[in-house]
Tab-separated table of N, CA and C and ligand atoms in Angstrom:
chain	number	residue	atom	x	y	z
C	1	UNK	N	0.814	-1.216	0.000
C	1	UNK	CA	0.000	0.000	0.000
C	1	UNK	C	0.848	1.265	0.000
C	2	UNK	N	2.007	1.181	0.661
C	2	UNK	CA	2.866	2.374	0.729
C	2	UNK	C	3.200	2.897	-0.666
C	3	UNK	N	3.172	2.005	-1.633
C	3	UNK	CA	3.495	2.396	-3.007
C	3	UNK	C	2.450	3.349	-3.595
C	4	UNK	N	1.276	3.382	-2.965
C	4	UNK	CA	0.200	4.223	-3.507
C	4	UNK	C	0.112	5.580	-2.814
C	5	UNK	N	1.022	5.847	-1.876
C	5	UNK	CA	0.989	7.119	-1.163
C	5	UNK	C	2.011	8.104	-1.711
C	6	UNK	N	1.591	9.344	-1.934
C	6	UNK	CA	2.559	10.360	-2.356
C	6	UNK	C	3.374	10.854	-1.163
C	7	UNK	N	4.484	11.489	-1.443
C	7	UNK	CA	5.287	12.086	-0.379
C	7	UNK	C	4.599	13.347	0.141
C	8	UNK	N	3.895	14.008	-0.772
C	8	UNK	CA	3.275	15.292	-0.448
C	8	UNK	C	2.010	15.475	-1.291
C	9	UNK	N	1.026	16.158	-0.731
C	9	UNK	CA	-0.177	16.517	-1.486
C	9	UNK	C	-0.200	18.015	-1.719
C	10	UNK	N	-0.589	18.408	-2.918
C	10	UNK	CA	-0.890	19.808	-3.170
C	10	UNK	C	-2.106	19.858	-4.076
C	11	UNK	N	-2.839	20.973	-4.066
C	11	UNK	CA	-4.051	21.023	-4.895
C	11	UNK	C	-3.693	21.193	-6.367
C	12	UNK	N	-2.919	22.228	-6.644
C	12	UNK	CA	-2.553	22.543	-8.030
C	12	UNK	C	-1.041	22.590	-8.131
C	13	UNK	N	-0.558	22.492	-9.340
C	13	UNK	CA	0.879	22.581	-9.556
C	13	UNK	C	1.401	23.920	-9.018
C	14	UNK	N	0.572	24.951	-9.148
C	14	UNK	CA	0.987	26.278	-8.704
C	14	UNK	C	1.055	26.385	-7.174
C	15	UNK	N	0.553	25.375	-6.472
C	15	UNK	CA	0.686	25.349	-5.007
C	15	UNK	C	2.002	24.708	-4.571
C	16	UNK	N	2.721	24.106	-5.509
C	16	UNK	CA	4.015	23.499	-5.185
C	16	UNK	C	5.060	24.611	-5.160
C	17	UNK	N	5.768	24.739	-4.049
C	17	UNK	CA	6.717	25.846	-3.916
C	17	UNK	C	8.164	25.372	-4.084
C	18	UNK	N	9.039	26.331	-4.314
C	18	UNK	CA	10.473	26.060	-4.386
C	18	UNK	C	10.915	25.372	-3.093
C	19	UNK	N	10.381	25.820	-1.966
C	19	UNK	CA	10.728	25.242	-0.658
C	19	UNK	C	10.285	23.787	-0.571
C	20	UNK	N	9.082	23.490	-1.078
C	20	UNK	CA	8.601	22.091	-1.090
C	20	UNK	C	9.615	21.210	-1.812
C	21	UNK	N	10.027	21.677	-2.977
C	21	UNK	CA	10.897	20.868	-3.824
C	21	UNK	C	12.285	20.727	-3.208
C	22	UNK	N	12.773	21.809	-2.621
C	22	UNK	CA	14.089	21.744	-1.974
C	22	UNK	C	14.033	20.795	-0.783
C	23	UNK	N	12.920	20.852	-0.029
C	23	UNK	CA	12.773	19.974	1.145
C	23	UNK	C	12.786	18.497	0.730
C	24	UNK	N	12.346	18.225	-0.497
C	24	UNK	CA	12.341	16.847	-0.984
C	24	UNK	C	13.673	16.479	-1.649
C	25	UNK	N	14.601	17.405	-1.634
C	25	UNK	CA	15.926	17.135	-2.195
C	25	UNK	C	15.965	17.140	-3.711
C	26	UNK	N	15.023	17.862	-4.323
C	26	UNK	CA	14.909	17.820	-5.782
C	26	UNK	C	15.908	18.722	-6.494
C	27	UNK	N	16.468	18.178	-7.557
C	27	UNK	CA	17.178	18.998	-8.539
C	27	UNK	C	16.413	18.929	-9.858
C	28	UNK	N	15.761	17.803	-10.052
C	28	UNK	CA	14.991	17.588	-11.276
C	28	UNK	C	13.519	17.394	-10.961
C	29	UNK	N	12.662	17.858	-11.890
C	29	UNK	CA	11.218	17.694	-11.716
C	29	UNK	C	10.652	16.956	-12.926
C	30	UNK	N	9.949	15.870	-12.659
C	30	UNK	CA	9.303	15.094	-13.715
C	30	UNK	C	7.820	15.438	-13.714
C	31	UNK	N	7.376	16.036	-14.787
C	31	UNK	CA	6.016	16.579	-14.826
C	31	UNK	C	5.069	15.761	-15.691
C	32	UNK	N	3.914	15.449	-15.150
C	32	UNK	CA	2.826	14.866	-15.924
C	32	UNK	C	2.173	16.017	-16.718
C	33	UNK	N	1.445	15.687	-17.776
C	33	UNK	CA	0.805	16.749	-18.565
C	33	UNK	C	-0.689	16.862	-18.260
C	34	UNK	N	-1.439	15.833	-18.656
C	34	UNK	CA	-2.897	15.915	-18.589
C	34	UNK	C	-3.404	16.020	-17.162
C	35	UNK	N	-4.150	17.060	-16.936
C	35	UNK	CA	-4.743	17.332	-15.627
C	35	UNK	C	-3.737	17.729	-14.555
C	36	UNK	N	-2.474	17.891	-14.980
C	36	UNK	CA	-1.439	18.394	-14.067
C	36	UNK	C	-1.024	19.783	-14.540
C	37	UNK	N	-0.580	19.858	-15.803
C	37	UNK	CA	-0.209	21.156	-16.387
C	37	UNK	C	-1.375	21.761	-17.165
C	38	UNK	N	-2.153	20.880	-17.809
C	38	UNK	CA	-3.287	21.340	-18.620
C	38	UNK	C	-4.451	20.374	-18.433
C	39	UNK	N	-5.565	20.670	-19.071
C	39	UNK	CA	-6.661	19.701	-19.073
C	39	UNK	C	-6.578	18.875	-20.349
C	40	UNK	N	-7.337	17.783	-20.388
C	40	UNK	CA	-7.287	16.885	-21.551
C	40	UNK	C	-7.611	17.619	-22.849
C	41	UNK	N	-8.580	18.514	-22.792
C	41	UNK	CA	-8.983	19.142	-24.052
C	41	UNK	C	-8.487	20.568	-24.246
C	42	UNK	N	-7.786	21.109	-23.261
C	42	UNK	CA	-7.219	22.449	-23.438
C	42	UNK	C	-5.697	22.367	-23.329
C	43	UNK	N	-5.030	22.184	-24.463
C	43	UNK	CA	-3.599	21.918	-24.426
C	43	UNK	C	-2.723	23.131	-24.122
C	44	UNK	N	-3.336	24.275	-23.890
C	44	UNK	CA	-2.521	25.460	-23.595
C	44	UNK	C	-2.375	25.693	-22.102
C	45	UNK	N	-1.225	26.253	-21.750
C	45	UNK	CA	-0.974	26.544	-20.341
C	45	UNK	C	-1.664	27.836	-19.930
C	46	UNK	N	-2.102	27.880	-18.694
C	46	UNK	CA	-2.628	29.144	-18.169
C	46	UNK	C	-1.426	30.036	-17.817
C	47	UNK	N	-1.694	31.312	-17.655
C	47	UNK	CA	-0.631	32.261	-17.288
C	47	UNK	C	0.007	31.859	-15.958
C	48	UNK	N	-0.816	31.345	-15.046
C	48	UNK	CA	-0.315	30.944	-13.720
C	48	UNK	C	0.678	29.796	-13.836
C	49	UNK	N	0.341	28.824	-14.676
C	49	UNK	CA	1.235	27.665	-14.833
C	49	UNK	C	2.525	28.094	-15.546
C	50	UNK	N	2.386	28.995	-16.537
C	50	UNK	CA	3.580	29.524	-17.216
C	50	UNK	C	4.506	30.194	-16.208
C	51	UNK	N	3.915	31.002	-15.352
C	51	UNK	CA	4.709	31.720	-14.344
C	51	UNK	C	5.373	30.734	-13.384
C	52	UNK	N	4.646	29.675	-13.030
C	52	UNK	CA	5.202	28.655	-12.130
C	52	UNK	C	6.435	27.995	-12.771
C	53	UNK	N	6.310	27.650	-14.048
C	53	UNK	CA	7.438	27.020	-14.745
C	53	UNK	C	8.654	27.945	-14.762
C	54	UNK	N	8.388	29.232	-15.002
C	54	UNK	CA	9.471	30.227	-15.004
C	54	UNK	C	10.164	30.296	-13.644
C	55	UNK	N	9.350	30.324	-12.594
C	55	UNK	CA	9.887	30.373	-11.227
C	55	UNK	C	10.807	29.180	-10.970
C	56	UNK	N	10.368	28.011	-11.388
C	56	UNK	CA	11.152	26.796	-11.131
C	56	UNK	C	12.443	26.786	-11.958
C	57	UNK	N	12.339	27.281	-13.187
C	57	UNK	CA	13.554	27.388	-14.022
C	57	UNK	C	14.545	28.326	-13.365
C	58	UNK	N	14.058	29.479	-12.953
C	58	UNK	CA	14.905	30.485	-12.323
C	58	UNK	C	15.530	29.954	-11.045
C	59	UNK	N	14.773	29.120	-10.305
C	59	UNK	CA	15.286	28.553	-9.054
C	59	UNK	C	16.320	27.455	-9.311
C	60	UNK	N	16.501	27.103	-10.585
C	60	UNK	CA	17.570	26.172	-10.941
C	60	UNK	C	17.157	24.721	-11.091
C	61	UNK	N	15.845	24.442	-11.077
C	61	UNK	CA	15.402	23.059	-11.273
C	61	UNK	C	15.407	22.707	-12.764
C	62	UNK	N	15.805	21.459	-13.049
C	62	UNK	CA	15.686	20.949	-14.410
C	62	UNK	C	14.356	20.223	-14.506
C	63	UNK	N	13.636	20.465	-15.587
C	63	UNK	CA	12.309	19.855	-15.704
C	63	UNK	C	12.183	19.055	-16.986
C	64	UNK	N	11.378	18.010	-16.903
C	64	UNK	CA	11.094	17.183	-18.064
C	64	UNK	C	9.660	16.690	-17.977
C	65	UNK	N	9.035	16.582	-19.134
C	65	UNK	CA	7.670	16.068	-19.181
C	65	UNK	C	7.712	14.559	-19.344
C	66	UNK	N	6.968	13.873	-18.512
C	66	UNK	CA	6.894	12.411	-18.611
C	66	UNK	C	5.429	12.051	-18.813
C	67	UNK	N	5.129	11.531	-19.994
C	67	UNK	CA	3.729	11.284	-20.329
C	67	UNK	C	3.543	9.906	-20.925
C	68	UNK	N	2.393	9.316	-20.647
C	68	UNK	CA	2.046	8.046	-21.285
C	68	UNK	C	1.500	8.271	-22.680
C	69	UNK	N	1.251	9.528	-23.007
C	69	UNK	CA	0.756	9.849	-24.335
C	69	UNK	C	1.827	9.645	-25.394
C	70	UNK	N	1.369	9.594	-26.643
C	70	UNK	CA	2.305	9.434	-27.755
C	70	UNK	C	3.076	10.726	-27.994
C	71	UNK	N	4.244	10.571	-28.604
C	71	UNK	CA	5.089	11.723	-28.900
C	71	UNK	C	4.353	12.765	-29.735
C	72	UNK	N	3.457	12.312	-30.599
C	72	UNK	CA	2.758	13.237	-31.491
C	72	UNK	C	1.896	14.233	-30.691
C	73	UNK	N	1.414	13.802	-29.534
C	73	UNK	CA	0.647	14.712	-28.660
C	73	UNK	C	1.587	15.506	-27.747
C	74	UNK	N	2.641	14.857	-27.277
C	74	UNK	CA	3.492	15.476	-26.260
C	74	UNK	C	4.511	16.458	-26.864
C	75	UNK	N	5.092	16.097	-28.003
C	75	UNK	CA	6.182	16.892	-28.576
C	75	UNK	C	5.811	18.361	-28.848
C	76	UNK	N	4.674	18.615	-29.535
C	76	UNK	CA	4.349	20.025	-29.819
C	76	UNK	C	4.155	20.837	-28.543
C	77	UNK	N	3.559	20.190	-27.537
C	77	UNK	CA	3.334	20.846	-26.254
C	77	UNK	C	4.663	21.142	-25.565
C	78	UNK	N	5.527	20.136	-25.513
C	78	UNK	CA	6.831	20.281	-24.856
C	78	UNK	C	7.651	21.383	-25.527
C	79	UNK	N	7.574	21.394	-26.855
C	79	UNK	CA	8.326	22.385	-27.623
C	79	UNK	C	7.826	23.796	-27.309
C	80	UNK	N	6.531	23.899	-27.240
C	80	UNK	CA	5.913	25.201	-26.972
C	80	UNK	C	6.344	25.766	-25.616
C	81	UNK	N	6.497	24.886	-24.631
C	81	UNK	CA	6.879	25.392	-23.310
C	81	UNK	C	8.372	25.232	-23.042
C	82	UNK	N	9.100	24.764	-24.052
C	82	UNK	CA	10.560	24.729	-23.960
C	82	UNK	C	11.111	23.711	-22.976
C	83	UNK	N	10.449	22.547	-22.885
C	83	UNK	CA	10.943	21.500	-21.998
C	83	UNK	C	11.203	20.215	-22.777
C	84	UNK	N	12.193	19.430	-22.338
C	84	UNK	CA	12.370	18.113	-22.954
C	84	UNK	C	11.225	17.196	-22.523
C	85	UNK	N	11.067	16.066	-23.210
C	85	UNK	CA	9.966	15.169	-22.837
C	85	UNK	C	10.357	13.718	-23.004
C	86	UNK	N	9.618	12.894	-22.292
C	86	UNK	CA	9.719	11.451	-22.458
C	86	UNK	C	8.290	10.953	-22.661
C	87	UNK	N	7.966	10.578	-23.906
C	87	UNK	CA	6.610	10.129	-24.226
C	87	UNK	C	6.520	8.609	-24.099
C	88	UNK	N	5.314	8.074	-24.205
C	88	UNK	CA	5.060	6.632	-24.050
C	88	UNK	C	5.834	6.068	-22.863
C	89	UNK	N	5.667	6.732	-21.746
C	89	UNK	CA	6.474	6.418	-20.562
C	89	UNK	C	6.053	5.112	-19.876
C	90	UNK	N	4.863	4.609	-20.238
C	90	UNK	CA	4.349	3.378	-19.613
C	90	UNK	C	4.282	3.476	-18.093
C	91	UNK	N	3.920	4.663	-17.592
C	91	UNK	CA	3.668	4.759	-16.160
C	91	UNK	C	2.531	3.786	-15.838
C	92	UNK	N	2.524	3.028	-14.806
C	92	UNK	CA	3.362	3.145	-13.620
C	92	UNK	C	4.677	2.349	-13.645
C	93	UNK	N	5.098	1.859	-14.785
C	93	UNK	CA	6.398	1.179	-14.780
C	93	UNK	C	7.483	2.202	-14.452
C	94	UNK	N	8.525	1.736	-13.796
C	94	UNK	CA	9.597	2.654	-13.388
C	94	UNK	C	10.444	3.112	-14.570
C	95	UNK	N	10.424	2.339	-15.645
C	95	UNK	CA	11.350	2.594	-16.763
C	95	UNK	C	11.293	4.025	-17.297
C	96	UNK	N	10.087	4.556	-17.489
C	96	UNK	CA	9.945	5.899	-18.044
C	96	UNK	C	10.502	6.966	-17.116
C	97	UNK	N	10.245	6.823	-15.836
C	97	UNK	CA	10.743	7.780	-14.848
C	97	UNK	C	12.278	7.749	-14.796
C	98	UNK	N	12.814	6.530	-14.800
C	98	UNK	CA	14.272	6.397	-14.710
C	98	UNK	C	14.944	6.936	-15.972
C	99	UNK	N	14.315	6.673	-17.127
C	99	UNK	CA	14.864	7.180	-18.385
C	99	UNK	C	14.810	8.709	-18.416
C	100	UNK	N	13.733	9.269	-17.882
C	100	UNK	CA	13.583	10.735	-17.866
C	100	UNK	C	14.643	11.369	-16.963
C	101	UNK	N	14.898	10.750	-15.809
C	101	UNK	CA	15.929	11.267	-14.899
C	101	UNK	C	17.288	11.228	-15.594
C	102	UNK	N	17.520	10.137	-16.304
C	102	UNK	CA	18.790	9.994	-17.024
C	102	UNK	C	18.911	11.061	-18.114
C	103	UNK	N	17.798	11.309	-18.779
C	103	UNK	CA	17.772	12.350	-19.822
C	103	UNK	C	18.136	13.718	-19.228
C	104	UNK	N	17.738	13.953	-17.997
C	104	UNK	CA	18.088	15.211	-17.319
C	104	UNK	C	19.527	15.189	-16.813
C	105	UNK	N	20.089	13.979	-16.713
C	105	UNK	CA	21.432	13.843	-16.168
C	105	UNK	C	21.447	14.033	-14.652
C	106	UNK	N	20.344	13.698	-14.012
C	106	UNK	CA	20.207	13.855	-12.565
C	106	UNK	C	19.849	12.490	-11.972
C	107	UNK	N	20.494	12.106	-10.853
C	107	UNK	CA	20.142	10.817	-10.246
C	107	UNK	C	18.658	10.781	-9.892
C	108	UNK	N	18.030	9.637	-10.075
C	108	UNK	CA	16.581	9.556	-9.847
C	108	UNK	C	16.226	9.930	-8.411
C	109	UNK	N	17.135	9.684	-7.475
C	109	UNK	CA	16.861	10.022	-6.070
C	109	UNK	C	16.809	11.536	-5.851
C	110	UNK	N	17.330	12.307	-6.804
C	110	UNK	CA	17.292	13.769	-6.697
C	110	UNK	C	16.220	14.354	-7.615
C	111	UNK	N	15.276	13.493	-8.034
C	111	UNK	CA	14.156	13.966	-8.854
C	111	UNK	C	12.863	13.841	-8.061
C	112	UNK	N	11.908	14.685	-8.397
C	112	UNK	CA	10.583	14.607	-7.804
C	112	UNK	C	9.577	14.500	-8.949
C	113	UNK	N	8.651	13.547	-8.838
C	113	UNK	CA	7.617	13.415	-9.857
C	113	UNK	C	6.351	14.112	-9.369
C	114	UNK	N	5.709	14.835	-10.296
C	114	UNK	CA	4.462	15.525	-9.947
C	114	UNK	C	3.365	15.092	-10.918
C	115	UNK	N	2.232	14.661	-10.366
C	115	UNK	CA	1.136	14.232	-11.226
C	115	UNK	C	-0.169	14.144	-10.471
C	116	UNK	N	-1.246	13.785	-11.199
C	116	UNK	CA	-2.573	13.782	-10.582
C	116	UNK	C	-3.156	12.390	-10.403
C	117	UNK	N	-2.433	11.352	-10.812
C	117	UNK	CA	-3.019	10.019	-10.717
C	117	UNK	C	-2.192	9.068	-9.860
C	118	UNK	N	-2.856	8.466	-8.896
C	118	UNK	CA	-2.178	7.532	-7.996
C	118	UNK	C	-1.630	6.330	-8.760
C	119	UNK	N	-2.466	5.780	-9.677
C	119	UNK	CA	-2.075	4.514	-10.306
C	119	UNK	C	-1.065	4.651	-11.429
C	120	UNK	N	-0.767	5.853	-11.819
C	120	UNK	CA	0.300	6.020	-12.826
C	120	UNK	C	1.434	6.837	-12.209
C	121	UNK	N	1.169	8.103	-11.886
C	121	UNK	CA	2.225	9.013	-11.431
C	121	UNK	C	2.820	8.602	-10.082
C	122	UNK	N	1.977	8.317	-9.123
C	122	UNK	CA	2.461	8.049	-7.759
C	122	UNK	C	3.064	6.649	-7.656
C	123	UNK	N	2.338	5.672	-8.175
C	123	UNK	CA	2.866	4.301	-8.153
C	123	UNK	C	4.195	4.226	-8.908
C	124	UNK	N	4.252	4.857	-10.082
C	124	UNK	CA	5.477	4.829	-10.887
C	124	UNK	C	6.650	5.496	-10.185
C	125	UNK	N	6.377	6.632	-9.550
C	125	UNK	CA	7.447	7.338	-8.842
C	125	UNK	C	7.950	6.495	-7.671
C	126	UNK	N	7.013	5.907	-6.933
C	126	UNK	CA	7.424	5.082	-5.795
C	126	UNK	C	8.210	3.852	-6.249
C	127	UNK	N	7.795	3.270	-7.357
C	127	UNK	CA	8.539	2.117	-7.879
C	127	UNK	C	9.940	2.538	-8.323
C	128	UNK	N	10.087	3.811	-8.676
C	128	UNK	CA	11.396	4.351	-9.058
C	128	UNK	C	12.141	4.897	-7.853
C	129	UNK	N	11.542	4.752	-6.673
C	129	UNK	CA	12.107	5.272	-5.419
C	129	UNK	C	12.388	6.767	-5.495
C	130	UNK	N	11.393	7.466	-6.030
C	130	UNK	CA	11.483	8.909	-6.239
C	130	UNK	C	10.411	9.583	-5.392
C	131	UNK	N	10.725	10.676	-4.696
C	131	UNK	CA	9.644	11.387	-4.005
C	131	UNK	C	8.607	11.867	-5.017
C	132	UNK	N	7.376	12.023	-4.580
C	132	UNK	CA	6.340	12.411	-5.539
C	132	UNK	C	5.271	13.275	-4.879
C	133	UNK	N	4.676	14.121	-5.697
C	133	UNK	CA	3.626	15.033	-5.228
C	133	UNK	C	2.341	14.728	-5.989
C	134	UNK	N	1.281	14.452	-5.250
C	134	UNK	CA	-0.019	14.193	-5.871
C	134	UNK	C	-0.846	15.469	-5.882
C	135	UNK	N	-1.323	15.837	-7.075
C	135	UNK	CA	-2.191	17.008	-7.211
C	135	UNK	C	-3.628	16.549	-7.375
C	136	UNK	N	-4.556	17.462	-7.159
C	136	UNK	CA	-5.932	17.170	-7.540
C	136	UNK	C	-6.018	17.402	-9.040
C	137	UNK	N	-6.711	16.524	-9.778
C	137	UNK	CA	-6.822	16.753	-11.222
C	137	UNK	C	-7.472	18.104	-11.489
C	138	UNK	N	-6.981	18.831	-12.510
C	138	UNK	CA	-7.523	20.161	-12.797
C	138	UNK	C	-9.011	20.068	-13.113
C	139	UNK	N	-9.367	19.029	-13.882
C	139	UNK	CA	-10.751	18.907	-14.332
C	139	UNK	C	-11.171	17.441	-14.189
C	140	UNK	N	-12.320	17.183	-13.593
C	140	UNK	CA	-12.728	15.776	-13.492
C	140	UNK	C	-13.073	15.215	-14.878
C	141	UNK	N	-12.646	13.984	-15.114
C	141	UNK	CA	-12.943	13.379	-16.417
C	141	UNK	C	-14.416	13.000	-16.490
C	142	UNK	N	-15.002	13.220	-17.636
C	142	UNK	CA	-16.387	12.816	-17.793
C	142	UNK	C	-16.522	11.660	-18.779
C	143	UNK	N	-15.646	11.645	-19.779
C	143	UNK	CA	-15.827	10.644	-20.837
C	143	UNK	C	-15.045	9.359	-20.617
C	144	UNK	N	-13.795	9.529	-20.146
C	144	UNK	CA	-12.937	8.351	-20.123
C	144	UNK	C	-13.312	7.419	-18.979
C	145	UNK	N	-14.014	6.358	-19.332
C	145	UNK	CA	-14.589	5.473	-18.312
C	145	UNK	C	-13.551	4.839	-17.397
C	146	UNK	N	-12.439	4.431	-17.980
C	146	UNK	CA	-11.433	3.766	-17.138
C	146	UNK	C	-10.863	4.737	-16.110
C	147	UNK	N	-10.637	5.961	-16.530
C	147	UNK	CA	-10.102	6.955	-15.593
C	147	UNK	C	-11.144	7.247	-14.510
C	148	UNK	N	-12.395	7.328	-14.896
C	148	UNK	CA	-13.458	7.587	-13.919
C	148	UNK	C	-13.479	6.460	-12.883
C	149	UNK	N	-13.315	5.235	-13.369
C	149	UNK	CA	-13.273	4.068	-12.477
C	149	UNK	C	-12.079	4.167	-11.522
C	150	UNK	N	-10.923	4.532	-12.070
C	150	UNK	CA	-9.725	4.651	-11.233
C	150	UNK	C	-9.906	5.743	-10.180
C	151	UNK	N	-10.556	6.834	-10.589
C	151	UNK	CA	-10.790	7.938	-9.646
C	151	UNK	C	-11.610	7.467	-8.455
C	152	UNK	N	-12.585	6.591	-8.731
C	152	UNK	CA	-13.426	6.097	-7.639
C	152	UNK	C	-12.571	5.358	-6.626
C	153	UNK	N	-11.694	4.513	-7.124
C	153	UNK	CA	-10.823	3.762	-6.215
C	153	UNK	C	-9.872	4.718	-5.507
C	154	UNK	N	-9.380	5.718	-6.249
C	154	UNK	CA	-8.485	6.704	-5.642
C	154	UNK	C	-9.175	7.420	-4.485
C	155	UNK	N	-10.452	7.740	-4.681
C	155	UNK	CA	-11.184	8.431	-3.618
C	155	UNK	C	-11.278	7.568	-2.371
C	156	UNK	N	-11.502	6.275	-2.580
C	156	UNK	CA	-11.569	5.351	-1.440
C	156	UNK	C	-10.229	5.342	-0.724
C	157	UNK	N	-9.150	5.254	-1.509
C	157	UNK	CA	-7.817	5.221	-0.915
C	157	UNK	C	-7.513	6.510	-0.164
C	158	UNK	N	-7.892	7.624	-0.781
C	158	UNK	CA	-7.603	8.924	-0.174
C	158	UNK	C	-8.387	9.130	1.113
C	159	UNK	N	-9.453	8.375	1.250
C	159	UNK	CA	-10.267	8.540	2.446
C	159	UNK	C	-9.861	7.615	3.580
C	160	UNK	N	-8.862	6.782	3.338
C	160	UNK	CA	-8.395	5.961	4.453
C	160	UNK	C	-7.752	6.897	5.470
C	161	UNK	N	-7.738	6.473	6.699
C	161	UNK	CA	-7.336	7.339	7.805
C	161	UNK	C	-5.974	7.994	7.616
C	162	UNK	N	-5.003	7.181	7.270
C	162	UNK	CA	-3.637	7.691	7.178
C	162	UNK	C	-3.537	8.757	6.085
C	163	UNK	N	-4.161	8.463	4.942
C	163	UNK	CA	-4.144	9.407	3.835
C	163	UNK	C	-4.831	10.705	4.236
C	164	UNK	N	-5.965	10.547	4.952
C	164	UNK	CA	-6.750	11.719	5.310
C	164	UNK	C	-5.950	12.662	6.207
C	165	UNK	N	-5.254	12.054	7.167
C	165	UNK	CA	-4.455	12.863	8.095
C	165	UNK	C	-3.351	13.611	7.367
C	166	UNK	N	-2.657	12.891	6.463
C	166	UNK	CA	-1.546	13.462	5.718
C	166	UNK	C	-2.073	14.581	4.823
C	167	UNK	N	-3.226	14.305	4.193
C	167	UNK	CA	-3.823	15.269	3.283
C	167	UNK	C	-4.194	16.552	4.022
C	168	UNK	N	-4.794	16.370	5.186
C	168	UNK	CA	-5.192	17.524	5.978
C	168	UNK	C	-3.976	18.368	6.354
C	169	UNK	N	-2.899	17.674	6.735
C	169	UNK	CA	-1.674	18.384	7.102
C	169	UNK	C	-1.102	19.138	5.907
C	170	UNK	N	-1.081	18.489	4.729
C	170	UNK	CA	-0.488	19.115	3.552
C	170	UNK	C	-1.376	20.207	2.953
C	171	UNK	N	-2.653	19.961	2.907
C	171	UNK	CA	-3.569	20.935	2.306
C	171	UNK	C	-3.970	22.010	3.304
C	172	UNK	N	-3.700	21.750	4.547
C	172	UNK	CA	-4.095	22.701	5.580
C	172	UNK	C	-5.580	22.624	5.891
C	173	UNK	N	-6.116	21.420	5.940
C	173	UNK	CA	-7.512	21.201	6.361
C	173	UNK	C	-8.428	20.879	5.230
D	1	MG	MG1	-2.469	13.199	-15.547
């Protein structure tokens, strides 16, 4: 079960601070795309997310996009925001996370993964022995049945006592 718990909870990517990342020993940040940086159907970044990326760049973090999506979807987005990417990452397998850390030239133990899904982002990061931050998805999925099903299980998991306490501490109630 420990594999399904994030190191830290935050609501939005913009709630993750330089201090959070430094406290986790991060030099590199592995970023999920869908529902973490953008929504499934709105591939553009908001001004807030753009500013967040700038802040992290300025603070000296190296960032890479790690997505299970195909390169054809990820590449134009990555190019637009000026970040390298690792597509078809097969999260929750550790391989994509480890390859992305290598691409950054940073040991995986000095990387932090950020994403919105327990069964891909969090499980994959834990299998890679990487600290990880779980966000709330920007937009709840309505169409994708499998994701909706996973969300239901995620809600059950998040409501277990230990998760609830940690969440309250991280979110501040
Ligand atoms: Mg996602």
